[in-house]
Amino acid sequence: MKKMVIFIVATYVISLLFLILSFDLPRTDEVSAFTGPAQWPVALIIFILVLNTLLLFNTIKSGKKKEEILLDNEEESLPDHVEEILPDDVKELTDTEMETNTEQEDTSWVSKNKHYILIGLLILYTALLQYTGFIVATIIFFPLCSILMGARNKILLAVSSVLATFLVYGMFELLLNVPLP
């Protein structure tokens, strides 16, 4: 809990610093776009501050629950020594257990190297942006990252990929007047 509180305080400090710096950016009335350069960073920083506050409350709440559990456990009397008696013969693995172990080994390589795979996907995405444009590259990139992070529902992947792509495209093109490739 102590490390989390330190992280939360650091996030508050950094967010407030960026909030102060973002007030120096031109306002909406100073530019010809629908939203000015300052509006987007200020909105994001306020959102981060709200989420950080929620995280602080959840951290304090979970810390109190842990203290209650520890106090409850101290009241219960446990035997000094708990011994487990293991059987002499070792059970052989069944076919299903062997398949489970194989699946765990396969996923363990992916889970151990997710960050490298993600970096590779980001490099591929950046290269695709040059040739295919934002929409096509993002519709390819988004489901690949989602699958890497554990998403399996194909319909949800397809819908969220297309929806997120066009939301981001619309936000940059229409709201911020920033052209995308």
mmCIF file with all atom_site columns, C-alpha atoms in Angstrom:
data_model
loop_
_atom_site.group_PDB
_atom_site.id
_atom_site.type_symbol
_atom_site.label_atom_id
_atom_site.label_alt_id
_atom_site.label_comp_id
_atom_site.label_asym_id
_atom_site.label_entity_id
_atom_site.label_seq_id
_atom_site.pdbx_PDB_ins_code
_atom_site.Cartn_x
_atom_site.Cartn_y
_atom_site.Cartn_z
_atom_site.occupancy
_atom_site.B_iso_or_equiv
_atom_site.pdbx_formal_charge
_atom_site.auth_seq_id
_atom_site.auth_comp_id
_atom_site.auth_asym_id
_atom_site.auth_atom_id
_atom_site.pdbx_PDB_model_num
ATOM 1   C CA . MET A 1 1   ? 0.000   0.000   0.000   1.00 0.00 ? 1   MET A CA 1
ATOM 2   C CA . LYS A 1 2   ? 2.878   2.354   0.765   1.00 0.00 ? 2   LYS A CA 1
ATOM 3   C CA . LYS A 1 3   ? 4.320   2.032   -2.764  1.00 0.00 ? 3   LYS A CA 1
ATOM 4   C CA . MET A 1 4   ? 0.895   2.675   -4.272  1.00 0.00 ? 4   MET A CA 1
ATOM 5   C CA . VAL A 1 5   ? 0.425   5.849   -2.221  1.00 0.00 ? 5   VAL A CA 1
ATOM 6   C CA . ILE A 1 6   ? 3.868   7.056   -3.339  1.00 0.00 ? 6   ILE A CA 1
ATOM 7   C CA . PHE A 1 7   ? 2.870   6.357   -6.959  1.00 0.00 ? 7   PHE A CA 1
ATOM 8   C CA . ILE A 1 8   ? -0.412  8.243   -6.501  1.00 0.00 ? 8   ILE A CA 1
ATOM 9   C CA . VAL A 1 9   ? 1.318   11.267  -4.959  1.00 0.00 ? 9   VAL A CA 1
ATOM 10  C CA . ALA A 1 10  ? 3.896   11.285  -7.773  1.00 0.00 ? 10  ALA A CA 1
ATOM 11  C CA . THR A 1 11  ? 1.082   11.122  -10.332 1.00 0.00 ? 11  THR A CA 1
ATOM 12  C CA . TYR A 1 12  ? -0.633  14.088  -8.656  1.00 0.00 ? 12  TYR A CA 1
ATOM 13  C CA . VAL A 1 13  ? 2.586   16.117  -8.720  1.00 0.00 ? 13  VAL A CA 1
ATOM 14  C CA . ILE A 1 14  ? 3.351   15.343  -12.367 1.00 0.00 ? 14  ILE A CA 1
ATOM 15  C CA . SER A 1 15  ? -0.264  15.922  -13.457 1.00 0.00 ? 15  SER A CA 1
ATOM 16  C CA . LEU A 1 16  ? -0.451  19.272  -11.680 1.00 0.00 ? 16  LEU A CA 1
ATOM 17  C CA . LEU A 1 17  ? 2.862   20.307  -13.244 1.00 0.00 ? 17  LEU A CA 1
ATOM 18  C CA . PHE A 1 18  ? 1.547   19.487  -16.727 1.00 0.00 ? 18  PHE A CA 1
ATOM 19  C CA . LEU A 1 19  ? -1.754  21.205  -15.937 1.00 0.00 ? 19  LEU A CA 1
ATOM 20  C CA . ILE A 1 20  ? 0.115   24.409  -15.074 1.00 0.00 ? 20  ILE A CA 1
ATOM 21  C CA . LEU A 1 21  ? 2.213   24.115  -18.247 1.00 0.00 ? 21  LEU A CA 1
ATOM 22  C CA . SER A 1 22  ? -0.852  23.503  -20.423 1.00 0.00 ? 22  SER A CA 1
ATOM 23  C CA . PHE A 1 23  ? -2.362  26.837  -19.381 1.00 0.00 ? 23  PHE A CA 1
ATOM 24  C CA . ASP A 1 24  ? 0.408   28.521  -21.403 1.00 0.00 ? 24  ASP A CA 1
ATOM 25  C CA . LEU A 1 25  ? -0.864  26.920  -24.642 1.00 0.00 ? 25  LEU A CA 1
ATOM 26  C CA . PRO A 1 26  ? -3.061  29.006  -26.993 1.00 0.00 ? 26  PRO A CA 1
ATOM 27  C CA . ARG A 1 27  ? -6.787  29.007  -26.160 1.00 0.00 ? 27  ARG A CA 1
ATOM 28  C CA . THR A 1 28  ? -9.655  28.129  -28.513 1.00 0.00 ? 28  THR A CA 1
ATOM 29  C CA . ASP A 1 29  ? -10.437 31.779  -29.267 1.00 0.00 ? 29  ASP A CA 1
ATOM 30  C CA . GLU A 1 30  ? -6.822  32.330  -30.355 1.00 0.00 ? 30  GLU A CA 1
ATOM 31  C CA . VAL A 1 31  ? -6.880  29.672  -33.115 1.00 0.00 ? 31  VAL A CA 1
ATOM 32  C CA . SER A 1 32  ? -9.161  28.815  -36.029 1.00 0.00 ? 32  SER A CA 1
ATOM 33  C CA . ALA A 1 33  ? -9.869  25.215  -34.920 1.00 0.00 ? 33  ALA A CA 1
ATOM 34  C CA . PHE A 1 34  ? -12.966 24.007  -33.074 1.00 0.00 ? 34  PHE A CA 1
ATOM 35  C CA . THR A 1 35  ? -10.805 23.261  -30.041 1.00 0.00 ? 35  THR A CA 1
ATOM 36  C CA . GLY A 1 36  ? -7.582  24.979  -29.135 1.00 0.00 ? 36  GLY A CA 1
ATOM 37  C CA . PRO A 1 37  ? -4.259  23.302  -28.381 1.00 0.00 ? 37  PRO A CA 1
ATOM 38  C CA . ALA A 1 38  ? -4.785  23.757  -24.620 1.00 0.00 ? 38  ALA A CA 1
ATOM 39  C CA . GLN A 1 39  ? -8.231  22.193  -24.384 1.00 0.00 ? 39  GLN A CA 1
ATOM 40  C CA . TRP A 1 40  ? -7.239  18.594  -25.094 1.00 0.00 ? 40  TRP A CA 1
ATOM 41  C CA . PRO A 1 41  ? -4.287  18.371  -22.646 1.00 0.00 ? 41  PRO A CA 1
ATOM 42  C CA . VAL A 1 42  ? -6.291  20.100  -19.907 1.00 0.00 ? 42  VAL A CA 1
ATOM 43  C CA . ALA A 1 43  ? -9.195  17.666  -20.382 1.00 0.00 ? 43  ALA A CA 1
ATOM 44  C CA . LEU A 1 44  ? -6.848  14.661  -20.267 1.00 0.00 ? 44  LEU A CA 1
ATOM 45  C CA . ILE A 1 45  ? -5.031  15.914  -17.177 1.00 0.00 ? 45  ILE A CA 1
ATOM 46  C CA . ILE A 1 46  ? -8.309  16.536  -15.359 1.00 0.00 ? 46  ILE A CA 1
ATOM 47  C CA . PHE A 1 47  ? -9.391  13.012  -16.317 1.00 0.00 ? 47  PHE A CA 1
ATOM 48  C CA . ILE A 1 48  ? -6.099  11.627  -14.964 1.00 0.00 ? 48  ILE A CA 1
ATOM 49  C CA . LEU A 1 49  ? -6.574  13.560  -11.717 1.00 0.00 ? 49  LEU A CA 1
ATOM 50  C CA . VAL A 1 50  ? -10.114 12.165  -11.304 1.00 0.00 ? 50  VAL A CA 1
ATOM 51  C CA . LEU A 1 51  ? -8.922  8.593   -11.969 1.00 0.00 ? 51  LEU A CA 1
ATOM 52  C CA . ASN A 1 52  ? -5.978  9.101   -9.617  1.00 0.00 ? 52  ASN A CA 1
ATOM 53  C CA . THR A 1 53  ? -8.371  10.225  -6.876  1.00 0.00 ? 53  THR A CA 1
ATOM 54  C CA . LEU A 1 54  ? -10.476 7.085   -7.417  1.00 0.00 ? 54  LEU A CA 1
ATOM 55  C CA . LEU A 1 55  ? -7.316  4.988   -7.207  1.00 0.00 ? 55  LEU A CA 1
ATOM 56  C CA . LEU A 1 56  ? -6.393  6.700   -3.941  1.00 0.00 ? 56  LEU A CA 1
ATOM 57  C CA . PHE A 1 57  ? -9.814  5.935   -2.437  1.00 0.00 ? 57  PHE A CA 1
ATOM 58  C CA . ASN A 1 58  ? -9.656  2.303   -3.602  1.00 0.00 ? 58  ASN A CA 1
ATOM 59  C CA . THR A 1 59  ? -6.143  1.917   -2.207  1.00 0.00 ? 59  THR A CA 1
ATOM 60  C CA . ILE A 1 60  ? -7.148  3.288   1.183   1.00 0.00 ? 60  ILE A CA 1
ATOM 61  C CA . LYS A 1 61  ? -10.291 1.127   1.192   1.00 0.00 ? 61  LYS A CA 1
ATOM 62  C CA . SER A 1 62  ? -8.373  -2.060  0.322   1.00 0.00 ? 62  SER A CA 1
ATOM 63  C CA . GLY A 1 63  ? -5.727  -1.212  2.933   1.00 0.00 ? 63  GLY A CA 1
ATOM 64  C CA . LYS A 1 64  ? -8.408  -0.999  5.625   1.00 0.00 ? 64  LYS A CA 1
ATOM 65  C CA . LYS A 1 65  ? -9.853  -4.353  4.516   1.00 0.00 ? 65  LYS A CA 1
ATOM 66  C CA . LYS A 1 66  ? -6.420  -5.964  4.761   1.00 0.00 ? 66  LYS A CA 1
ATOM 67  C CA . GLU A 1 67  ? -5.970  -4.580  8.284   1.00 0.00 ? 67  GLU A CA 1
ATOM 68  C CA . GLU A 1 68  ? -9.370  -5.988  9.299   1.00 0.00 ? 68  GLU A CA 1
ATOM 69  C CA . ILE A 1 69  ? -8.443  -9.404  7.888   1.00 0.00 ? 69  ILE A CA 1
ATOM 70  C CA . LEU A 1 70  ? -5.127  -9.365  9.750   1.00 0.00 ? 70  LEU A CA 1
ATOM 71  C CA . LEU A 1 71  ? -6.861  -8.440  13.004  1.00 0.00 ? 71  LEU A CA 1
ATOM 72  C CA . ASP A 1 72  ? -9.422  -11.214 12.490  1.00 0.00 ? 72  ASP A CA 1
ATOM 73  C CA . ASN A 1 73  ? -6.655  -13.749 11.834  1.00 0.00 ? 73  ASN A CA 1
ATOM 74  C CA . GLU A 1 74  ? -4.776  -12.728 14.987  1.00 0.00 ? 74  GLU A CA 1
ATOM 75  C CA . GLU A 1 75  ? -7.856  -13.456 17.093  1.00 0.00 ? 75  GLU A CA 1
ATOM 76  C CA . GLU A 1 76  ? -8.143  -17.008 15.775  1.00 0.00 ? 76  GLU A CA 1
ATOM 77  C CA . SER A 1 77  ? -5.837  -19.563 17.348  1.00 0.00 ? 77  SER A CA 1
ATOM 78  C CA . LEU A 1 78  ? -3.892  -21.738 14.954  1.00 0.00 ? 78  LEU A CA 1
ATOM 79  C CA . PRO A 1 79  ? -1.768  -24.759 15.842  1.00 0.00 ? 79  PRO A CA 1
ATOM 80  C CA . ASP A 1 80  ? 1.940   -24.119 16.127  1.00 0.00 ? 80  ASP A CA 1
ATOM 81  C CA . HIS A 1 81  ? 2.927   -26.729 13.571  1.00 0.00 ? 81  HIS A CA 1
ATOM 82  C CA . VAL A 1 82  ? 0.872   -27.845 10.622  1.00 0.00 ? 82  VAL A CA 1
ATOM 83  C CA . GLU A 1 83  ? 2.227   -30.900 8.850   1.00 0.00 ? 83  GLU A CA 1
ATOM 84  C CA . GLU A 1 84  ? 1.160   -32.264 5.543   1.00 0.00 ? 84  GLU A CA 1
ATOM 85  C CA . ILE A 1 85  ? 1.631   -35.952 4.968   1.00 0.00 ? 85  ILE A CA 1
ATOM 86  C CA . LEU A 1 86  ? 2.430   -36.657 1.355   1.00 0.00 ? 86  LEU A CA 1
ATOM 87  C CA . PRO A 1 87  ? 1.587   -40.014 -0.186  1.00 0.00 ? 87  PRO A CA 1
ATOM 88  C CA . ASP A 1 88  ? 4.509   -42.293 -0.996  1.00 0.00 ? 88  ASP A CA 1
ATOM 89  C CA . ASP A 1 89  ? 3.436   -42.964 -4.526  1.00 0.00 ? 89  ASP A CA 1
ATOM 90  C CA . VAL A 1 90  ? 3.238   -40.094 -6.966  1.00 0.00 ? 90  VAL A CA 1
ATOM 91  C CA . LYS A 1 91  ? 0.207   -39.853 -9.194  1.00 0.00 ? 91  LYS A CA 1
ATOM 92  C CA . GLU A 1 92  ? 0.940   -40.090 -12.909 1.00 0.00 ? 92  GLU A CA 1
ATOM 93  C CA . LEU A 1 93  ? -0.207  -37.278 -15.142 1.00 0.00 ? 93  LEU A CA 1
ATOM 94  C CA . THR A 1 94  ? -3.368  -37.927 -17.086 1.00 0.00 ? 94  THR A CA 1
ATOM 95  C CA . ASP A 1 95  ? -3.764  -36.926 -20.715 1.00 0.00 ? 95  ASP A CA 1
ATOM 96  C CA . THR A 1 96  ? -5.773  -33.827 -19.845 1.00 0.00 ? 96  THR A CA 1
ATOM 97  C CA . GLU A 1 97  ? -3.173  -32.678 -17.339 1.00 0.00 ? 97  GLU A CA 1
ATOM 98  C CA . MET A 1 98  ? -0.433  -33.143 -19.952 1.00 0.00 ? 98  MET A CA 1
ATOM 99  C CA . GLU A 1 99  ? -2.423  -31.052 -22.444 1.00 0.00 ? 99  GLU A CA 1
ATOM 100 C CA . THR A 1 100 ? -2.930  -28.379 -19.801 1.00 0.00 ? 100 THR A CA 1
ATOM 101 C CA . ASN A 1 101 ? 0.800   -28.318 -19.064 1.00 0.00 ? 101 ASN A CA 1
ATOM 102 C CA . THR A 1 102 ? 1.592   -28.025 -22.779 1.00 0.00 ? 102 THR A CA 1
ATOM 103 C CA . GLU A 1 103 ? -0.864  -25.129 -23.147 1.00 0.00 ? 103 GLU A CA 1
ATOM 104 C CA . GLN A 1 104 ? 0.683   -23.428 -20.135 1.00 0.00 ? 104 GLN A CA 1
ATOM 105 C CA . GLU A 1 105 ? 4.162   -23.792 -21.646 1.00 0.00 ? 105 GLU A CA 1
ATOM 106 C CA . ASP A 1 106 ? 2.956   -22.334 -24.960 1.00 0.00 ? 106 ASP A CA 1
ATOM 107 C CA . THR A 1 107 ? 1.273   -19.365 -23.299 1.00 0.00 ? 107 THR A CA 1
ATOM 108 C CA . SER A 1 108 ? 4.158   -18.818 -20.925 1.00 0.00 ? 108 SER A CA 1
ATOM 109 C CA . TRP A 1 109 ? 6.487   -18.001 -23.845 1.00 0.00 ? 109 TRP A CA 1
ATOM 110 C CA . VAL A 1 110 ? 3.989   -15.477 -25.186 1.00 0.00 ? 110 VAL A CA 1
ATOM 111 C CA . SER A 1 111 ? 3.308   -14.009 -21.750 1.00 0.00 ? 111 SER A CA 1
ATOM 112 C CA . LYS A 1 112 ? 7.025   -13.740 -21.008 1.00 0.00 ? 112 LYS A CA 1
ATOM 113 C CA . ASN A 1 113 ? 7.660   -11.966 -24.315 1.00 0.00 ? 113 ASN A CA 1
ATOM 114 C CA . LYS A 1 114 ? 4.494   -9.855  -24.647 1.00 0.00 ? 114 LYS A CA 1
ATOM 115 C CA . HIS A 1 115 ? 6.419   -6.621  -24.405 1.00 0.00 ? 115 HIS A CA 1
ATOM 116 C CA . TYR A 1 116 ? 8.773   -7.623  -27.230 1.00 0.00 ? 116 TYR A CA 1
ATOM 117 C CA . ILE A 1 117 ? 5.861   -8.748  -29.386 1.00 0.00 ? 117 ILE A CA 1
ATOM 118 C CA . LEU A 1 118 ? 4.059   -5.469  -28.660 1.00 0.00 ? 118 LEU A CA 1
ATOM 119 C CA . ILE A 1 119 ? 7.147   -3.459  -29.638 1.00 0.00 ? 119 ILE A CA 1
ATOM 120 C CA . GLY A 1 120 ? 7.323   -5.455  -32.876 1.00 0.00 ? 120 GLY A CA 1
ATOM 121 C CA . LEU A 1 121 ? 3.636   -4.770  -33.548 1.00 0.00 ? 121 LEU A CA 1
ATOM 122 C CA . LEU A 1 122 ? 4.178   -1.057  -32.908 1.00 0.00 ? 122 LEU A CA 1
ATOM 123 C CA . ILE A 1 123 ? 7.067   -0.990  -35.385 1.00 0.00 ? 123 ILE A CA 1
ATOM 124 C CA . LEU A 1 124 ? 4.930   -2.841  -37.938 1.00 0.00 ? 124 LEU A CA 1
ATOM 125 C CA . TYR A 1 125 ? 2.050   -0.426  -37.280 1.00 0.00 ? 125 TYR A CA 1
ATOM 126 C CA . THR A 1 126 ? 4.308   2.586   -37.779 1.00 0.00 ? 126 THR A CA 1
ATOM 127 C CA . ALA A 1 127 ? 5.582   1.153   -41.066 1.00 0.00 ? 127 ALA A CA 1
ATOM 128 C CA . LEU A 1 128 ? 2.050   0.326   -42.242 1.00 0.00 ? 128 LEU A CA 1
ATOM 129 C CA . LEU A 1 129 ? 0.898   3.882   -41.530 1.00 0.00 ? 129 LEU A CA 1
ATOM 130 C CA . GLN A 1 130 ? 3.172   5.147   -44.301 1.00 0.00 ? 130 GLN A CA 1
ATOM 131 C CA . TYR A 1 131 ? 1.729   2.833   -46.953 1.00 0.00 ? 131 TYR A CA 1
ATOM 132 C CA . THR A 1 132 ? -1.861  2.031   -45.983 1.00 0.00 ? 132 THR A CA 1
ATOM 133 C CA . GLY A 1 133 ? -2.924  5.088   -44.016 1.00 0.00 ? 133 GLY A CA 1
ATOM 134 C CA . PHE A 1 134 ? -4.325  5.414   -40.511 1.00 0.00 ? 134 PHE A CA 1
ATOM 135 C CA . ILE A 1 135 ? -7.626  3.596   -40.935 1.00 0.00 ? 135 ILE A CA 1
ATOM 136 C CA . VAL A 1 136 ? -6.313  0.371   -42.511 1.00 0.00 ? 136 VAL A CA 1
ATOM 137 C CA . ALA A 1 137 ? -3.220  0.163   -40.295 1.00 0.00 ? 137 ALA A CA 1
ATOM 138 C CA . THR A 1 138 ? -5.232  0.755   -37.127 1.00 0.00 ? 138 THR A CA 1
ATOM 139 C CA . ILE A 1 139 ? -7.932  -1.767  -38.045 1.00 0.00 ? 139 ILE A CA 1
ATOM 140 C CA . ILE A 1 140 ? -5.129  -4.347  -38.447 1.00 0.00 ? 140 ILE A CA 1
ATOM 141 C CA . PHE A 1 141 ? -3.128  -3.254  -35.379 1.00 0.00 ? 141 PHE A CA 1
ATOM 142 C CA . PHE A 1 142 ? -5.966  -2.965  -32.848 1.00 0.00 ? 142 PHE A CA 1
ATOM 143 C CA . PRO A 1 143 ? -7.191  -6.593  -32.957 1.00 0.00 ? 143 PRO A CA 1
ATOM 144 C CA . LEU A 1 144 ? -3.635  -7.964  -32.984 1.00 0.00 ? 144 LEU A CA 1
ATOM 145 C CA . CYS A 1 145 ? -2.845  -6.063  -29.778 1.00 0.00 ? 145 CYS A CA 1
ATOM 146 C CA . SER A 1 146 ? -6.167  -7.084  -28.257 1.00 0.00 ? 146 SER A CA 1
ATOM 147 C CA . ILE A 1 147 ? -5.482  -10.760 -28.982 1.00 0.00 ? 147 ILE A CA 1
ATOM 148 C CA . LEU A 1 148 ? -1.998  -10.391 -27.521 1.00 0.00 ? 148 LEU A CA 1
ATOM 149 C CA . MET A 1 149 ? -3.525  -8.966  -24.333 1.00 0.00 ? 149 MET A CA 1
ATOM 150 C CA . GLY A 1 150 ? -5.983  -11.858 -24.058 1.00 0.00 ? 150 GLY A CA 1
ATOM 151 C CA . ALA A 1 151 ? -9.164  -10.855 -25.908 1.00 0.00 ? 151 ALA A CA 1
ATOM 152 C CA . ARG A 1 152 ? -10.839 -13.813 -27.633 1.00 0.00 ? 152 ARG A CA 1
ATOM 153 C CA . ASN A 1 153 ? -14.354 -12.713 -28.662 1.00 0.00 ? 153 ASN A CA 1
ATOM 154 C CA . LYS A 1 154 ? -14.132 -12.288 -32.454 1.00 0.00 ? 154 LYS A CA 1
ATOM 155 C CA . ILE A 1 155 ? -17.287 -10.205 -32.804 1.00 0.00 ? 155 ILE A CA 1
ATOM 156 C CA . LEU A 1 156 ? -16.225 -7.847  -30.022 1.00 0.00 ? 156 LEU A CA 1
ATOM 157 C CA . LEU A 1 157 ? -12.749 -7.568  -31.561 1.00 0.00 ? 157 LEU A CA 1
ATOM 158 C CA . ALA A 1 158 ? -14.155 -6.660  -34.974 1.00 0.00 ? 158 ALA A CA 1
ATOM 159 C CA . VAL A 1 159 ? -16.684 -4.142  -33.675 1.00 0.00 ? 159 VAL A CA 1
ATOM 160 C CA . SER A 1 160 ? -14.315 -2.480  -31.211 1.00 0.00 ? 160 SER A CA 1
ATOM 161 C CA . SER A 1 161 ? -11.522 -2.269  -33.799 1.00 0.00 ? 161 SER A CA 1
ATOM 162 C CA . VAL A 1 162 ? -13.668 -0.492  -36.350 1.00 0.00 ? 162 VAL A CA 1
ATOM 163 C CA . LEU A 1 163 ? -15.454 1.675   -33.787 1.00 0.00 ? 163 LEU A CA 1
ATOM 164 C CA . ALA A 1 164 ? -12.271 2.770   -31.992 1.00 0.00 ? 164 ALA A CA 1
ATOM 165 C CA . THR A 1 165 ? -10.530 3.507   -35.285 1.00 0.00 ? 165 THR A CA 1
ATOM 166 C CA . PHE A 1 166 ? -13.299 5.744   -36.553 1.00 0.00 ? 166 PHE A CA 1
ATOM 167 C CA . LEU A 1 167 ? -13.749 7.454   -33.179 1.00 0.00 ? 167 LEU A CA 1
ATOM 168 C CA . VAL A 1 168 ? -10.066 8.373   -33.058 1.00 0.00 ? 168 VAL A CA 1
ATOM 169 C CA . TYR A 1 169 ? -10.093 9.377   -36.727 1.00 0.00 ? 169 TYR A CA 1
ATOM 170 C CA . GLY A 1 170 ? -13.173 11.546  -36.212 1.00 0.00 ? 170 GLY A CA 1
ATOM 171 C CA . MET A 1 171 ? -11.747 13.131  -33.084 1.00 0.00 ? 171 MET A CA 1
ATOM 172 C CA . PHE A 1 172 ? -8.505  14.129  -34.790 1.00 0.00 ? 172 PHE A CA 1
ATOM 173 C CA . GLU A 1 173 ? -10.003 15.127  -38.147 1.00 0.00 ? 173 GLU A CA 1
ATOM 174 C CA . LEU A 1 174 ? -13.175 16.871  -37.008 1.00 0.00 ? 174 LEU A CA 1
ATOM 175 C CA . LEU A 1 175 ? -12.598 17.976  -33.449 1.00 0.00 ? 175 LEU A CA 1
ATOM 176 C CA . LEU A 1 176 ? -8.900  18.842  -33.452 1.00 0.00 ? 176 LEU A CA 1
ATOM 177 C CA . ASN A 1 177 ? -8.393  19.572  -37.180 1.00 0.00 ? 177 ASN A CA 1
ATOM 178 C CA . VAL A 1 178 ? -5.291  17.370  -37.207 1.00 0.00 ? 178 VAL A CA 1
ATOM 179 C CA . PRO A 1 179 ? -4.892  15.413  -40.458 1.00 0.00 ? 179 PRO A CA 1
ATOM 180 C CA . LEU A 1 180 ? -3.985  11.753  -40.120 1.00 0.00 ? 180 LEU A CA 1
ATOM 181 C CA . PRO A 1 181 ? -2.107  9.762   -42.774 1.00 0.00 ? 181 PRO A CA 1
#
